[in-house]
Structures are given as structure tokens and as C-alpha cells.
Amino acid sequence: MRARTRTLAIALAGIAATGAVAHTLAVPVVAPREFTVTMANMSFGKLPSGVKVGDVIVWVNRDTVPHSATARDRSFDVRLGQGQQVRMTVKKAGTFAIYCIYHPAMRGTLTVAP
């Protein structure tokens, strides 16, 4: 009788583990969002709010000169030629002071949540 009880206990533990795994797999995955920042008239357009790690920022240069979106802490440095756009996946949370290496008066702050 003890062997049967132990077998039943092992079987129930297996079912419980399988249920836990199935429950874990049922958690929805949130797709990354995409934000666009346009550089025009020698300035950054409105920097997005609500950005999270894993989201994508598309930097678009509408000026006739090159620009960059460079973090002062050097965590990212996106360089764009005239009319170019570059996709950047956000890798790090924090508040980032950004500027254009070609035009230091172009500045802004990008905040990224975990």
C-alpha cells in the first residue's frame, strides 16, 4: 500500500509541476513599442515618454546635414547622414542626457523605464 501511495504522490507532483509550467507559459508577452524622433531645423523633435527597455526608437534626420543622438554617458551613439533613419533598440534603463556631436546646441533628455 505504501508503494501505491508514493506512486500517487509522485504522479500528483508531476501533474502539479506541469500545471505550473502551463500557467507560466500562458503569461502574455508584450511586444516592444516603436517611437520616432525626427531631427529637423537643427533640433531634436519631441523626445518620447513611456519608453521601456526593449522598445525601439527610430531616429530620423530631416536636415541637410549629419546629426547624432549621443548619450553623454556613452551608452548609445546613433549617427545619421542627411535624410537617413536609424533604428535603435533601447538596452538600458535610466535618464540620459543626449546631444548631437556635430551640433552641441542640440540637446535633450531621454528617460527609459526598466
PDB file of C-alpha atoms in Angstrom:
ATOM      1  CA  MET A   1       0.000   0.000   0.000  1.00  0.00           C
ATOM      2  CA  ARG A   2       2.867   2.403   0.733  1.00  0.00           C
ATOM      3  CA  ALA A   3       4.322   1.913  -2.741  1.00  0.00           C
ATOM      4  CA  ARG A   4       0.963   2.820  -4.246  1.00  0.00           C
ATOM      5  CA  THR A   5       0.723   5.975  -2.065  1.00  0.00           C
ATOM      6  CA  ARG A   6       4.252   7.018  -3.078  1.00  0.00           C
ATOM      7  CA  THR A   7       3.450   6.427  -6.781  1.00  0.00           C
ATOM      8  CA  LEU A   8       0.284   8.508  -6.444  1.00  0.00           C
ATOM      9  CA  ALA A   9       2.201  11.302  -4.683  1.00  0.00           C
ATOM     10  CA  ILE A  10       4.828  11.335  -7.451  1.00  0.00           C
ATOM     11  CA  ALA A  11       2.117  11.392 -10.143  1.00  0.00           C
ATOM     12  CA  LEU A  12       0.294  14.266  -8.438  1.00  0.00           C
ATOM     13  CA  ALA A  13       3.558  16.209  -8.077  1.00  0.00           C
ATOM     14  CA  GLY A  14       4.158  15.745 -11.803  1.00  0.00           C
ATOM     15  CA  ILE A  15       0.692  16.995 -12.649  1.00  0.00           C
ATOM     16  CA  ALA A  16       1.148  19.997 -10.371  1.00  0.00           C
ATOM     17  CA  ALA A  17       4.503  20.793 -11.976  1.00  0.00           C
ATOM     18  CA  THR A  18       3.011  20.505 -15.438  1.00  0.00           C
ATOM     19  CA  GLY A  19       0.175  22.821 -14.446  1.00  0.00           C
ATOM     20  CA  ALA A  20       2.661  25.361 -13.080  1.00  0.00           C
ATOM     21  CA  VAL A  21       4.643  25.268 -16.304  1.00  0.00           C
ATOM     22  CA  ALA A  22       1.497  25.654 -18.392  1.00  0.00           C
ATOM     23  CA  HIS A  23       0.444  28.610 -16.235  1.00  0.00           C
ATOM     24  CA  THR A  24       3.858  30.243 -16.653  1.00  0.00           C
ATOM     25  CA  LEU A  25       3.725  29.820 -20.425  1.00  0.00           C
ATOM     26  CA  ALA A  26       0.271  31.396 -20.572  1.00  0.00           C
ATOM     27  CA  VAL A  27       1.596  34.798 -19.405  1.00  0.00           C
ATOM     28  CA  PRO A  28       1.222  37.210 -22.338  1.00  0.00           C
ATOM     29  CA  VAL A  29       4.374  38.637 -23.887  1.00  0.00           C
ATOM     30  CA  VAL A  30       4.264  42.378 -24.510  1.00  0.00           C
ATOM     31  CA  ALA A  31       5.667  43.355 -27.893  1.00  0.00           C
ATOM     32  CA  PRO A  32       8.181  46.191 -27.947  1.00  0.00           C
ATOM     33  CA  ARG A  33       6.790  49.562 -28.925  1.00  0.00           C
ATOM     34  CA  GLU A  34       8.290  51.823 -31.577  1.00  0.00           C
ATOM     35  CA  PHE A  35       8.850  55.559 -31.183  1.00  0.00           C
ATOM     36  CA  THR A  36      10.059  58.040 -33.808  1.00  0.00           C
ATOM     37  CA  VAL A  37      12.232  61.077 -33.085  1.00  0.00           C
ATOM     38  CA  THR A  38      12.682  63.462 -36.001  1.00  0.00           C
ATOM     39  CA  MET A  39      15.664  65.789 -36.198  1.00  0.00           C
ATOM     40  CA  ALA A  40      14.790  68.912 -38.197  1.00  0.00           C
ATOM     41  CA  ASN A  41      15.675  72.609 -38.181  1.00  0.00           C
ATOM     42  CA  MET A  42      18.810  71.797 -36.194  1.00  0.00           C
ATOM     43  CA  SER A  43      16.920  70.359 -33.206  1.00  0.00           C
ATOM     44  CA  PHE A  44      15.561  67.113 -31.816  1.00  0.00           C
ATOM     45  CA  GLY A  45      11.831  66.683 -32.175  1.00  0.00           C
ATOM     46  CA  LYS A  46       9.777  65.813 -29.121  1.00  0.00           C
ATOM     47  CA  LEU A  47      11.517  63.022 -27.235  1.00  0.00           C
ATOM     48  CA  PRO A  48       9.067  60.244 -26.349  1.00  0.00           C
ATOM     49  CA  SER A  49       7.787  59.442 -22.885  1.00  0.00           C
ATOM     50  CA  GLY A  50       6.928  55.948 -21.711  1.00  0.00           C
ATOM     51  CA  VAL A  51       9.948  54.299 -23.347  1.00  0.00           C
ATOM     52  CA  LYS A  52      10.957  50.966 -21.798  1.00  0.00           C
ATOM     53  CA  VAL A  53      13.961  48.712 -22.208  1.00  0.00           C
ATOM     54  CA  GLY A  54      13.391  46.628 -25.355  1.00  0.00           C
ATOM     55  CA  ASP A  55      11.420  49.336 -27.161  1.00  0.00           C
ATOM     56  CA  VAL A  56      12.706  50.725 -30.464  1.00  0.00           C
ATOM     57  CA  ILE A  57      13.453  54.356 -31.259  1.00  0.00           C
ATOM     58  CA  VAL A  58      13.638  55.302 -34.929  1.00  0.00           C
ATOM     59  CA  TRP A  59      15.859  58.363 -35.281  1.00  0.00           C
ATOM     60  CA  VAL A  60      15.058  60.318 -38.472  1.00  0.00           C
ATOM     61  CA  ASN A  61      17.263  63.099 -39.872  1.00  0.00           C
ATOM     62  CA  ARG A  62      15.210  65.557 -41.982  1.00  0.00           C
ATOM     63  CA  ASP A  63      18.029  68.146 -42.164  1.00  0.00           C
ATOM     64  CA  THR A  64      20.566  68.598 -44.960  1.00  0.00           C
ATOM     65  CA  VAL A  65      23.479  67.993 -42.550  1.00  0.00           C
ATOM     66  CA  PRO A  66      24.508  64.965 -40.466  1.00  0.00           C
ATOM     67  CA  HIS A  67      23.301  64.566 -36.875  1.00  0.00           C
ATOM     68  CA  SER A  68      23.775  62.187 -33.984  1.00  0.00           C
ATOM     69  CA  ALA A  69      21.803  61.111 -30.946  1.00  0.00           C
ATOM     70  CA  THR A  70      24.611  60.590 -28.481  1.00  0.00           C
ATOM     71  CA  ALA A  71      24.191  59.834 -24.775  1.00  0.00           C
ATOM     72  CA  ARG A  72      26.541  61.842 -22.570  1.00  0.00           C
ATOM     73  CA  ASP A  73      27.290  58.656 -20.597  1.00  0.00           C
ATOM     74  CA  ARG A  74      28.218  56.986 -23.926  1.00  0.00           C
ATOM     75  CA  SER A  75      25.587  54.243 -23.530  1.00  0.00           C
ATOM     76  CA  PHE A  76      24.493  54.876 -27.129  1.00  0.00           C
ATOM     77  CA  ASP A  77      25.695  56.875 -30.130  1.00  0.00           C
ATOM     78  CA  VAL A  78      23.487  56.894 -33.219  1.00  0.00           C
ATOM     79  CA  ARG A  79      24.853  58.781 -36.231  1.00  0.00           C
ATOM     80  CA  LEU A  80      22.710  59.756 -39.190  1.00  0.00           C
ATOM     81  CA  GLY A  81      23.566  61.271 -42.532  1.00  0.00           C
ATOM     82  CA  GLN A  82      21.333  63.685 -44.386  1.00  0.00           C
ATOM     83  CA  GLY A  83      17.853  62.162 -44.878  1.00  0.00           C
ATOM     84  CA  GLN A  84      18.803  58.931 -43.097  1.00  0.00           C
ATOM     85  CA  GLN A  85      16.913  56.996 -40.418  1.00  0.00           C
ATOM     86  CA  VAL A  86      18.330  54.508 -37.904  1.00  0.00           C
ATOM     87  CA  ARG A  87      16.501  52.026 -35.663  1.00  0.00           C
ATOM     88  CA  MET A  88      17.858  51.667 -32.120  1.00  0.00           C
ATOM     89  CA  THR A  89      16.674  49.056 -29.636  1.00  0.00           C
ATOM     90  CA  VAL A  90      16.786  50.538 -26.127  1.00  0.00           C
ATOM     91  CA  LYS A  91      19.114  48.413 -23.995  1.00  0.00           C
ATOM     92  CA  LYS A  92      19.369  50.256 -20.668  1.00  0.00           C
ATOM     93  CA  ALA A  93      17.033  51.989 -18.214  1.00  0.00           C
ATOM     94  CA  GLY A  94      17.791  55.448 -16.877  1.00  0.00           C
ATOM     95  CA  THR A  95      17.653  59.132 -17.650  1.00  0.00           C
ATOM     96  CA  PHE A  96      20.002  60.032 -20.494  1.00  0.00           C
ATOM     97  CA  ALA A  97      21.214  63.496 -21.427  1.00  0.00           C
ATOM     98  CA  ILE A  98      21.604  63.390 -25.198  1.00  0.00           C
ATOM     99  CA  TYR A  99      23.199  65.742 -27.706  1.00  0.00           C
ATOM    100  CA  CYS A 100      24.357  65.919 -31.313  1.00  0.00           C
ATOM    101  CA  ILE A 101      28.138  65.574 -31.619  1.00  0.00           C
ATOM    102  CA  TYR A 102      28.067  67.774 -34.737  1.00  0.00           C
ATOM    103  CA  HIS A 103      25.820  70.460 -33.231  1.00  0.00           C
ATOM    104  CA  PRO A 104      26.309  70.600 -29.419  1.00  0.00           C
ATOM    105  CA  ALA A 105      23.408  73.051 -29.017  1.00  0.00           C
ATOM    106  CA  MET A 106      21.075  70.181 -29.958  1.00  0.00           C
ATOM    107  CA  ARG A 107      20.278  68.661 -26.579  1.00  0.00           C
ATOM    108  CA  GLY A 108      17.569  66.743 -24.815  1.00  0.00           C
ATOM    109  CA  THR A 109      16.761  64.177 -22.143  1.00  0.00           C
ATOM    110  CA  LEU A 110      15.501  60.667 -22.805  1.00  0.00           C
ATOM    111  CA  THR A 111      14.000  58.691 -19.907  1.00  0.00           C
ATOM    112  CA  VAL A 112      13.800  54.898 -20.144  1.00  0.00           C
ATOM    113  CA  ALA A 113      11.942  52.683 -17.659  1.00  0.00           C
ATOM    114  CA  PRO A 114      13.007  49.108 -16.896  1.00  0.00           C
TER     115      PRO A 114
END
